[in-house]
mmCIF file of C-alpha atoms in Angstrom:
data_model
loop_
_atom_site.group_PDB
_atom_site.id
_atom_site.type_symbol
_atom_site.label_atom_id
_atom_site.label_comp_id
_atom_site.label_asym_id
_atom_site.label_seq_id
_atom_site.Cartn_x
_atom_site.Cartn_y
_atom_site.Cartn_z
ATOM 1 C CA MET A 1 24.509 16.619 7.484
ATOM 2 C CA LYS A 2 26.001 19.778 6.117
ATOM 3 C CA SER A 3 27.892 17.938 3.467
ATOM 4 C CA SER A 4 24.897 16.304 1.921
ATOM 5 C CA ARG A 5 22.983 19.651 2.176
ATOM 6 C CA LEU A 6 25.854 21.451 0.226
ATOM 7 C CA VAL A 7 25.585 18.666 -2.464
ATOM 8 C CA SER A 8 21.682 19.261 -2.643
ATOM 9 C CA ILE A 9 22.053 22.982 -2.930
ATOM 10 C CA LEU A 10 24.666 22.355 -5.886
ATOM 11 C CA LEU A 11 22.290 19.900 -7.601
ATOM 12 C CA LEU A 12 19.162 22.079 -7.170
ATOM 13 C CA LEU A 13 20.869 25.101 -8.870
ATOM 14 C CA GLN A 14 22.307 22.816 -11.526
ATOM 15 C CA THR A 15 18.752 21.485 -12.275
ATOM 16 C CA ARG A 16 16.534 24.347 -11.758
ATOM 17 C CA GLY A 17 18.720 27.370 -12.490
ATOM 18 C CA ARG A 18 18.241 30.474 -10.449
ATOM 19 C CA MET A 19 16.803 29.918 -6.797
ATOM 20 C CA THR A 20 16.309 32.521 -4.062
ATOM 21 C CA ALA A 21 17.473 31.796 -0.487
ATOM 22 C CA ALA A 22 14.021 31.473 0.563
ATOM 23 C CA GLU A 23 13.333 28.828 -2.114
ATOM 24 C CA LEU A 24 16.440 26.808 -1.077
ATOM 25 C CA ALA A 25 15.543 27.093 2.543
ATOM 26 C CA GLU A 26 11.934 25.783 1.903
ATOM 27 C CA GLU A 27 13.272 22.964 -0.413
ATOM 28 C CA LEU A 28 15.844 21.840 2.191
ATOM 29 C CA GLU A 29 13.655 22.661 5.329
ATOM 30 C CA VAL A 30 16.370 24.760 6.895
ATOM 31 C CA SER A 31 16.379 28.529 7.700
ATOM 32 C CA VAL A 32 17.414 31.101 5.362
ATOM 33 C CA ARG A 33 20.469 32.094 7.493
ATOM 34 C CA THR A 34 21.540 28.352 7.022
ATOM 35 C CA VAL A 35 21.311 28.871 3.320
ATOM 36 C CA TYR A 36 23.397 31.908 3.531
ATOM 37 C CA ARG A 37 26.058 30.156 5.394
ATOM 38 C CA ASP A 38 26.150 27.153 2.971
ATOM 39 C CA VAL A 39 26.404 29.325 0.028
ATOM 40 C CA GLU A 40 29.336 30.986 1.628
ATOM 41 C CA ALA A 41 30.869 27.640 2.132
ATOM 42 C CA LEU A 42 30.375 26.539 -1.482
ATOM 43 C CA GLY A 43 31.899 29.777 -2.640
ATOM 44 C CA ALA A 44 34.949 29.187 -0.348
ATOM 45 C CA ALA A 45 35.369 25.706 -1.883
ATOM 46 C CA GLY A 46 35.677 27.219 -5.274
ATOM 47 C CA VAL A 47 32.153 26.539 -6.745
ATOM 48 C CA PRO A 48 31.468 29.241 -9.301
ATOM 49 C CA LEU A 49 28.237 30.541 -7.692
ATOM 50 C CA TYR A 50 26.889 34.090 -7.571
ATOM 51 C CA GLY A 51 23.898 35.805 -6.485
ATOM 52 C CA ASP A 52 21.872 38.635 -7.902
ATOM 53 C CA ALA A 53 19.976 41.202 -5.752
ATOM 54 C CA GLY A 54 16.506 42.653 -6.378
ATOM 55 C CA HIS A 55 13.051 41.073 -7.229
ATOM 56 C CA ALA A 56 14.358 38.736 -9.953
ATOM 57 C CA GLY A 57 17.457 37.894 -8.221
ATOM 58 C CA GLY A 58 18.617 34.728 -6.526
ATOM 59 C CA TYR A 59 21.585 32.229 -6.601
ATOM 60 C CA ARG A 60 22.906 30.512 -9.758
ATOM 61 C CA LEU A 61 25.913 28.651 -11.011
ATOM 62 C CA LEU A 62 28.139 29.994 -13.760
ATOM 63 C CA ASP A 63 26.829 29.123 -17.154
ATOM 64 C CA GLY A 64 28.279 25.868 -18.333
ATOM 65 C CA TYR A 65 29.127 24.622 -14.806
ATOM 66 C CA ARG A 66 28.035 21.097 -14.066
ATOM 67 C CA THR A 67 29.091 19.047 -11.032
ATOM 68 C CA ARG A 68 29.876 15.349 -11.294
ATOM 69 C CA LEU A 69 28.934 14.768 -7.642
ATOM 70 C CA THR A 70 25.796 12.813 -8.620
ATOM 71 C CA GLY A 71 26.919 9.392 -7.454
ATOM 72 C CA LEU A 72 24.123 7.500 -5.586
ATOM 73 C CA THR A 73 24.526 6.041 -2.101
ATOM 74 C CA ARG A 74 23.395 2.478 -1.506
ATOM 75 C CA GLY A 75 20.146 3.628 0.202
ATOM 76 C CA GLU A 76 19.437 6.038 -2.663
ATOM 77 C CA ALA A 77 19.899 3.416 -5.371
ATOM 78 C CA GLU A 78 17.519 0.996 -3.431
ATOM 79 C CA ALA A 79 14.986 3.671 -3.036
ATOM 80 C CA LEU A 80 14.947 4.382 -6.786
ATOM 81 C CA PHE A 81 13.135 1.120 -7.357
ATOM 82 C CA LEU A 82 10.371 2.347 -5.209
ATOM 83 C CA ALA A 83 9.791 5.218 -7.666
ATOM 84 C CA GLY A 84 6.443 3.703 -8.720
ATOM 85 C CA VAL A 85 5.214 3.580 -5.062
ATOM 86 C CA PRO A 86 2.893 6.439 -3.973
ATOM 87 C CA GLY A 87 4.540 9.154 -2.025
ATOM 88 C CA PRO A 88 2.752 8.712 1.259
ATOM 89 C CA ALA A 89 3.579 4.937 1.173
ATOM 90 C CA VAL A 90 7.212 5.608 0.660
ATOM 91 C CA ASP A 91 7.081 7.920 3.632
ATOM 92 C CA ASP A 92 5.553 5.243 5.578
ATOM 93 C CA LEU A 93 8.524 3.134 4.958
ATOM 94 C CA GLY A 94 10.734 5.927 6.177
ATOM 95 C CA LEU A 95 12.363 6.412 2.691
ATOM 96 C CA GLY A 96 10.800 9.619 1.594
ATOM 97 C CA ALA A 97 13.907 11.940 1.947
ATOM 98 C CA VAL A 98 16.195 9.247 0.591
ATOM 99 C CA LEU A 99 14.062 8.731 -2.569
ATOM 100 C CA ALA A 100 13.882 12.567 -2.954
ATOM 101 C CA ALA A 101 17.685 12.724 -2.909
ATOM 102 C CA ALA A 102 18.102 9.873 -5.401
ATOM 103 C CA GLN A 103 15.568 11.438 -7.854
ATOM 104 C CA LEU A 104 17.310 14.790 -7.496
ATOM 105 C CA LYS A 105 20.843 13.231 -8.477
ATOM 106 C CA VAL A 106 19.226 11.455 -11.377
ATOM 107 C CA ARG A 107 17.563 14.418 -12.585
ATOM 108 C CA ALA A 108 20.791 16.435 -12.336
ATOM 109 C CA ALA A 109 22.635 13.879 -14.497
ATOM 110 C CA LEU A 110 20.012 13.994 -17.355
ATOM 111 C CA PRO A 111 20.689 16.388 -20.437
ATOM 112 C CA ALA A 112 18.573 19.379 -20.377
ATOM 113 C CA GLU A 113 16.128 18.117 -22.994
ATOM 114 C CA LEU A 114 15.674 14.692 -21.112
ATOM 115 C CA ARG A 115 15.205 16.589 -17.818
ATOM 116 C CA ALA A 116 12.511 18.754 -19.307
ATOM 117 C CA HIS A 117 10.654 15.639 -20.572
ATOM 118 C CA ALA A 118 10.893 14.053 -17.191
ATOM 119 C CA ASP A 119 9.566 17.107 -15.637
ATOM 120 C CA ARG A 120 6.434 16.967 -18.125
ATOM 121 C CA VAL A 121 5.839 13.418 -17.222
ATOM 122 C CA ALA A 122 6.031 13.940 -13.370
ATOM 123 C CA GLY A 123 3.691 16.919 -13.753
ATOM 124 C CA ARG A 124 1.062 14.852 -15.724
ATOM 125 C CA PHE A 125 0.745 11.577 -13.949
ATOM 126 C CA HIS A 126 0.274 10.674 -10.311
ATOM 127 C CA LEU A 127 -0.319 7.336 -8.658
ATOM 128 C CA ASP A 128 -2.704 7.327 -5.733
ATOM 129 C CA ALA A 129 -3.162 3.729 -4.725
ATOM 130 C CA PRO A 130 -5.887 3.799 -1.824
ATOM 131 C CA GLY A 131 -9.407 3.802 -2.731
ATOM 132 C CA TRP A 132 -12.118 6.122 -1.724
ATOM 133 C CA TYR A 133 -14.404 5.722 1.194
ATOM 134 C CA ALA A 134 -11.913 3.751 3.282
ATOM 135 C CA GLU A 135 -9.734 4.905 6.186
ATOM 136 C CA ALA A 136 -5.975 4.231 5.775
ATOM 137 C CA ASP A 137 -4.958 1.234 7.717
ATOM 138 C CA ALA A 138 -2.814 1.914 10.853
ATOM 139 C CA THR A 139 0.489 0.407 10.283
ATOM 140 C CA PRO A 140 2.839 1.506 13.126
ATOM 141 C CA PHE A 141 5.179 -1.510 12.708
ATOM 142 C CA LEU A 142 5.646 -0.977 8.902
ATOM 143 C CA PRO A 143 9.234 0.519 9.433
ATOM 144 C CA ALA A 144 10.244 -2.301 11.511
ATOM 145 C CA VAL A 145 8.990 -4.851 9.023
ATOM 146 C CA ALA A 146 10.540 -2.815 6.147
ATOM 147 C CA ASP A 147 13.845 -2.839 8.005
ATOM 148 C CA ALA A 148 13.818 -6.559 8.391
ATOM 149 C CA VAL A 149 13.009 -6.957 4.724
ATOM 150 C CA TRP A 150 16.003 -4.755 3.891
ATOM 151 C CA SER A 151 18.407 -6.418 6.368
ATOM 152 C CA GLY A 152 17.310 -10.175 5.939
ATOM 153 C CA ARG A 153 16.637 -10.477 9.597
ATOM 154 C CA VAL A 154 13.932 -12.570 11.453
ATOM 155 C CA LEU A 155 10.943 -10.928 13.031
ATOM 156 C CA HIS A 156 9.003 -12.391 15.964
ATOM 157 C CA VAL A 157 5.601 -10.540 16.079
ATOM 158 C CA LEU A 158 2.197 -10.706 17.801
ATOM 159 C CA TYR A 159 -0.376 -11.009 14.999
ATOM 160 C CA ARG A 160 -4.081 -10.922 14.886
ATOM 161 C CA ARG A 161 -5.877 -13.342 12.627
ATOM 162 C CA TRP A 162 -9.588 -14.133 11.954
ATOM 163 C CA ALA A 163 -9.623 -17.609 13.373
ATOM 164 C CA GLU A 164 -9.539 -18.528 17.229
ATOM 165 C CA PRO A 165 -7.269 -18.037 18.925
ATOM 166 C CA THR A 166 -7.174 -14.705 17.312
ATOM 167 C CA ASP A 167 -3.884 -13.195 18.707
ATOM 168 C CA VAL A 168 -0.977 -15.496 18.034
ATOM 169 C CA ARG A 169 2.833 -15.386 17.833
ATOM 170 C CA ARG A 170 4.426 -15.706 14.607
ATOM 171 C CA ARG A 171 8.081 -16.135 13.378
ATOM 172 C CA LEU A 172 8.384 -14.390 10.249
ATOM 173 C CA GLU A 173 11.273 -14.507 7.604
ATOM 174 C CA PRO A 174 10.142 -11.443 5.647
ATOM 175 C CA TYR A 175 10.957 -11.860 1.899
ATOM 176 C CA GLY A 176 9.167 -8.690 0.739
ATOM 177 C CA LEU A 177 6.551 -6.145 1.010
ATOM 178 C CA VAL A 178 3.580 -5.412 -1.311
ATOM 179 C CA LEU A 179 1.269 -2.504 -1.406
ATOM 180 C CA LYS A 180 -2.029 -3.490 -2.871
ATOM 181 C CA ALA A 181 -5.087 -1.075 -2.899
ATOM 182 C CA GLY A 182 -3.567 0.997 -0.033
ATOM 183 C CA ARG A 183 -2.926 -2.051 2.162
ATOM 184 C CA TRP A 184 0.418 -3.378 3.030
ATOM 185 C CA TYR A 185 1.224 -7.103 3.080
ATOM 186 C CA VAL A 186 4.392 -8.830 4.051
ATOM 187 C CA VAL A 187 5.300 -12.069 2.265
ATOM 188 C CA ALA A 188 7.210 -14.219 4.652
ATOM 189 C CA GLY A 189 8.652 -17.621 5.039
ATOM 190 C CA PRO A 190 8.831 -20.470 5.688
ATOM 191 C CA GLY A 191 6.151 -21.194 3.123
ATOM 192 C CA PRO A 192 5.876 -18.500 2.124
ATOM 193 C CA ARG A 193 2.739 -17.053 3.383
ATOM 194 C CA THR A 194 1.069 -13.631 3.200
ATOM 195 C CA PHE A 195 0.249 -11.496 6.261
ATOM 196 C CA ARG A 196 -1.455 -8.112 6.590
ATOM 197 C CA VAL A 197 1.044 -5.586 8.161
ATOM 198 C CA ASP A 198 -1.834 -3.617 9.792
ATOM 199 C CA GLN A 199 -2.717 -6.924 11.775
ATOM 200 C CA ILE A 200 0.739 -6.946 13.399
ATOM 201 C CA LEU A 201 0.055 -5.994 16.889
ATOM 202 C CA ASP A 202 3.518 -5.863 18.188
ATOM 203 C CA VAL A 203 7.171 -6.729 17.528
ATOM 204 C CA LEU A 204 8.372 -8.932 20.346
ATOM 205 C CA GLU A 205 11.757 -9.256 22.134
ATOM 206 C CA PRO A 206 13.628 -12.469 21.690
ATOM 207 C CA ASP A 207 12.798 -13.828 25.043
ATOM 208 C CA ALA A 208 9.104 -13.184 24.382
ATOM 209 C CA ALA A 209 8.722 -14.806 21.087
ATOM 210 C CA GLU A 210 7.888 -18.344 20.016
ATOM 211 C CA THR A 211 10.863 -20.010 18.511
ATOM 212 C CA SER A 212 8.840 -22.663 16.755
ATOM 213 C CA ASP A 213 7.964 -22.591 12.946
ATOM 214 C CA ILE A 214 5.555 -20.223 11.411
ATOM 215 C CA SER A 215 2.595 -22.384 11.911
ATOM 216 C CA ALA A 216 2.871 -22.569 15.682
ATOM 217 C CA THR A 217 0.178 -20.588 17.941
ATOM 218 C CA SER A 218 -0.293 -19.988 21.529
ATOM 219 C CA ASP A 219 -2.293 -18.031 23.923
ATOM 220 C CA THR A 220 -0.914 -14.648 23.947
ATOM 221 C CA SER A 221 -3.141 -12.856 26.581
ATOM 222 C CA ASP A 222 0.015 -12.310 28.815
ATOM 223 C CA ALA A 223 2.601 -11.783 26.065
ATOM 224 C CA PRO A 224 5.010 -8.849 26.570
ATOM 225 C CA GLY A 225 4.378 -6.001 24.350
ATOM 226 C CA SER A 226 7.754 -4.280 24.136
ATOM 227 C CA PRO A 227 8.976 -3.869 20.539
ATOM 228 C CA GLY A 228 12.308 -4.998 19.625
ATOM 229 C CA SER A 229 14.398 -6.077 16.621
ATOM 230 C CA LEU A 230 16.315 -9.557 16.451
ATOM 231 C CA GLY A 231 19.744 -10.178 15.304
ATOM 232 C CA GLU A 232 18.841 -13.606 13.766
ATOM 233 C CA GLU A 233 19.377 -13.712 10.083
ATOM 234 C CA PHE A 234 17.733 -15.885 7.483
ATOM 235 C CA THR A 235 18.523 -16.993 3.905
ATOM 236 C CA ARG A 236 15.900 -15.861 1.353
ATOM 237 C CA PRO A 237 15.246 -18.794 -0.982
ATOM 238 C CA ASP A 238 17.406 -18.706 -4.178
ATOM 239 C CA GLY A 239 15.368 -17.511 -7.165
ATOM 240 C CA PHE A 240 12.381 -16.341 -5.112
ATOM 241 C CA ASP A 241 10.506 -13.729 -7.157
ATOM 242 C CA LEU A 242 8.192 -11.399 -5.263
ATOM 243 C CA ALA A 243 6.258 -10.193 -8.327
ATOM 244 C CA ALA A 244 5.751 -13.761 -9.537
ATOM 245 C CA TYR A 245 4.609 -14.917 -6.032
ATOM 246 C CA TRP A 246 2.145 -12.217 -5.785
ATOM 247 C CA THR A 247 0.696 -12.812 -9.226
ATOM 248 C CA ALA A 248 0.132 -16.447 -8.361
ATOM 249 C CA TYR A 249 -1.307 -15.566 -4.879
ATOM 250 C CA GLN A 250 -3.881 -13.266 -6.371
ATOM 251 C CA ARG A 251 -4.788 -15.926 -9.001
ATOM 252 C CA ASP A 252 -5.390 -18.646 -6.336
ATOM 253 C CA PHE A 253 -7.146 -16.033 -4.092
ATOM 254 C CA HIS A 254 -9.725 -15.219 -6.970
ATOM 255 C CA ALA A 255 -10.033 -18.803 -7.688
ATOM 256 C CA ARG A 256 -11.055 -19.523 -4.077
ATOM 257 C CA LEU A 257 -13.157 -16.333 -3.800
ATOM 258 C CA HIS A 258 -16.028 -17.414 -6.123
ATOM 259 C CA GLN A 259 -16.772 -21.136 -5.386
ATOM 260 C CA VAL A 260 -20.483 -20.743 -4.683
ATOM 261 C CA GLU A 261 -23.008 -20.312 -7.431
ATOM 262 C CA ALA A 262 -26.409 -18.635 -6.865
ATOM 263 C CA LEU A 263 -29.387 -18.896 -9.231
ATOM 264 C CA VAL A 264 -31.431 -15.662 -9.163
ATOM 265 C CA ARG A 265 -34.159 -13.730 -10.958
ATOM 266 C CA LEU A 266 -33.343 -10.042 -11.585
ATOM 267 C CA ALA A 267 -35.869 -7.267 -12.152
ATOM 268 C CA PRO A 268 -35.758 -5.382 -15.711
ATOM 269 C CA GLY A 269 -32.782 -3.210 -15.907
ATOM 270 C CA VAL A 270 -30.888 -4.701 -13.087
ATOM 271 C CA THR A 271 -27.420 -6.152 -13.536
ATOM 272 C CA LEU A 272 -24.997 -8.037 -11.278
ATOM 273 C CA PRO A 273 -21.299 -8.610 -11.810
ATOM 274 C CA ARG A 274 -20.448 -12.207 -13.021
ATOM 275 C CA ALA A 275 -24.198 -12.716 -13.824
ATOM 276 C CA VAL A 276 -24.638 -15.289 -16.647
ATOM 277 C CA PRO A 277 -28.158 -15.394 -18.194
ATOM 278 C CA VAL A 278 -29.962 -18.853 -18.091
ATOM 279 C CA GLY A 279 -32.470 -20.135 -20.719
ATOM 280 C CA ARG A 280 -34.625 -17.611 -22.543
ATOM 281 C CA SER A 281 -34.003 -14.375 -20.681
ATOM 282 C CA PRO A 282 -35.496 -12.048 -19.991
ATOM 283 C CA GLY A 283 -38.884 -13.766 -19.720
ATOM 284 C CA GLU A 284 -42.427 -12.481 -20.511
ATOM 285 C CA ASP A 285 -42.435 -10.424 -17.400
ATOM 286 C CA GLY A 286 -39.060 -8.825 -18.263
ATOM 287 C CA TRP A 287 -37.180 -10.530 -15.500
ATOM 288 C CA THR A 288 -33.850 -12.339 -16.277
ATOM 289 C CA THR A 289 -32.894 -15.557 -14.721
ATOM 290 C CA ALA A 290 -28.998 -15.859 -14.154
ATOM 291 C CA ARG A 291 -26.305 -17.795 -12.351
ATOM 292 C CA VAL A 292 -24.055 -15.672 -10.330
ATOM 293 C CA ALA A 293 -20.695 -16.732 -8.845
ATOM 294 C CA VAL A 294 -20.342 -15.487 -5.285
ATOM 295 C CA GLU A 295 -17.740 -15.424 -2.531
ATOM 296 C CA SER A 296 -19.863 -17.230 0.031
ATOM 297 C CA VAL A 297 -23.524 -17.507 1.186
ATOM 298 C CA GLU A 298 -22.809 -14.946 3.959
ATOM 299 C CA HIS A 299 -21.301 -12.400 1.555
ATOM 300 C CA ALA A 300 -24.132 -12.959 -1.014
ATOM 301 C CA HIS A 301 -26.648 -12.480 1.626
ATOM 302 C CA GLY A 302 -25.562 -8.862 2.251
ATOM 303 C CA GLU A 303 -25.052 -8.106 -1.342
ATOM 304 C CA PHE A 304 -28.388 -9.380 -2.581
ATOM 305 C CA LEU A 305 -30.344 -7.792 0.220
ATOM 306 C CA ARG A 306 -29.196 -4.379 -1.075
ATOM 307 C CA LEU A 307 -31.259 -4.918 -4.146
ATOM 308 C CA GLY A 308 -34.451 -5.183 -2.186
ATOM 309 C CA THR A 309 -37.316 -6.275 -4.314
ATOM 310 C CA ASP A 310 -35.371 -6.116 -7.486
ATOM 311 C CA ILE A 311 -34.059 -9.673 -6.994
ATOM 312 C CA GLU A 312 -35.235 -13.186 -6.008
ATOM 313 C CA VAL A 313 -32.923 -15.917 -4.890
ATOM 314 C CA LEU A 314 -33.812 -19.330 -6.206
ATOM 315 C CA GLU A 315 -30.707 -21.301 -5.211
ATOM 316 C CA PRO A 316 -28.961 -22.389 -3.040
ATOM 317 C CA ALA A 317 -31.761 -23.193 -0.647
ATOM 318 C CA GLU A 318 -29.521 -22.182 2.282
ATOM 319 C CA LEU A 319 -29.189 -18.544 0.843
ATOM 320 C CA ARG A 320 -32.860 -18.337 0.017
ATOM 321 C CA ARG A 321 -33.825 -19.441 3.617
ATOM 322 C CA SER A 322 -31.341 -16.913 5.140
ATOM 323 C CA ILE A 323 -32.748 -14.056 3.031
ATOM 324 C CA ALA A 324 -36.267 -15.027 3.861
ATOM 325 C CA ARG A 325 -35.403 -15.094 7.570
ATOM 326 C CA THR A 326 -34.034 -11.623 7.492
ATOM 327 C CA VAL A 327 -37.063 -10.330 5.510
ATOM 328 C CA ALA A 328 -39.337 -11.803 8.235
ATOM 329 C CA GLU A 329 -37.293 -10.273 10.956
ATOM 330 C CA LEU A 330 -37.400 -6.854 9.257
ATOM 331 C CA ALA A 331 -41.339 -7.169 8.704
ATOM 332 C CA GLU A 332 -41.790 -8.021 12.323
ATOM 333 C CA ARG A 333 -39.605 -5.076 13.324
ATOM 334 C CA TYR A 334 -41.373 -2.495 11.150
ATOM 335 C CA GLY A 335 -44.904 -3.961 11.677
ATOM 336 C CA ASN A 336 -47.611 -2.752 9.441
ATOM 337 C CA VAL A 337 -46.186 0.714 8.947
ATOM 338 C CA ALA A 338 -46.877 0.640 5.143
ATOM 339 C CA GLY A 339 -50.353 -0.589 5.578
ATOM 340 C CA ASN A 340 -51.799 1.688 8.176
ATOM 341 C CA GLY A 341 -50.177 4.990 6.881
ATOM 342 C CA GLY A 342 -48.019 5.474 10.070
ATOM 343 C CA ASP A 343 -45.324 7.895 10.206
#
């Protein structure tokens, strides 16, 4: 809108000082000609704005002039509380432009010395949540989920889980969104329970969705796939604290994560996370006997095989047999290559 753009020009000049038409156009993502027209409109409205020609020229406000048009809209005020979320994640939520406008208004309201300090902080710290070596999850329905969180409205979704049947219908009362290590989760009631946003396959129309509670499942092989939003509202539980819930959820998750313990022998110099030495270790051969908390037999199987001959699993017997079977299969597959000098 032109009115919001005029305010943005005013705030940019107030906070940054002199700016050329090209710089304003790039900042506002409009043409230079549009900037010229907007500057003329500001001048006609009585704003003490003037321009200098030449290489060092540009537009600036009369010294000492400050606007009080720094009031935040409701959306901008809400977006400010996402200031700690990485920029791309805010963009995924569809709030990038709103947050930028809010930050500009806050910056314009700061005294010059505080504004300079804020700029130094912004220039020295950057949060990048996703890890290396991982593709970003596709979350096409994240804006729809975020909208339901903001508005307090029910979502009926097609959701993919690990257990059979994998594709199920869910009725969600979305209490909040959490970004953890580059992955979005929605905390939803009744329950509440936690769902991965990237596993939402579709947002369903009311006539296509299950109306039972969140634990109901059904065969969705012929479920309609047209996205839609519902008008049904829900009441968020009084006193629900998203941050406190997530802290407790992580604590319970980690408590369940390492319920299996393995007894292993490790070659000299080899270490494992969560390994606790047992008895007099290392022994005379330099090997260390240790107990290691692992997520599951299946997970430990893959993790321990990566160490090759630098580890020997003693317990549990199930894990020892599983690794022995894999080693036997590998030996059969590769034959006697090492013994006969084959290529």
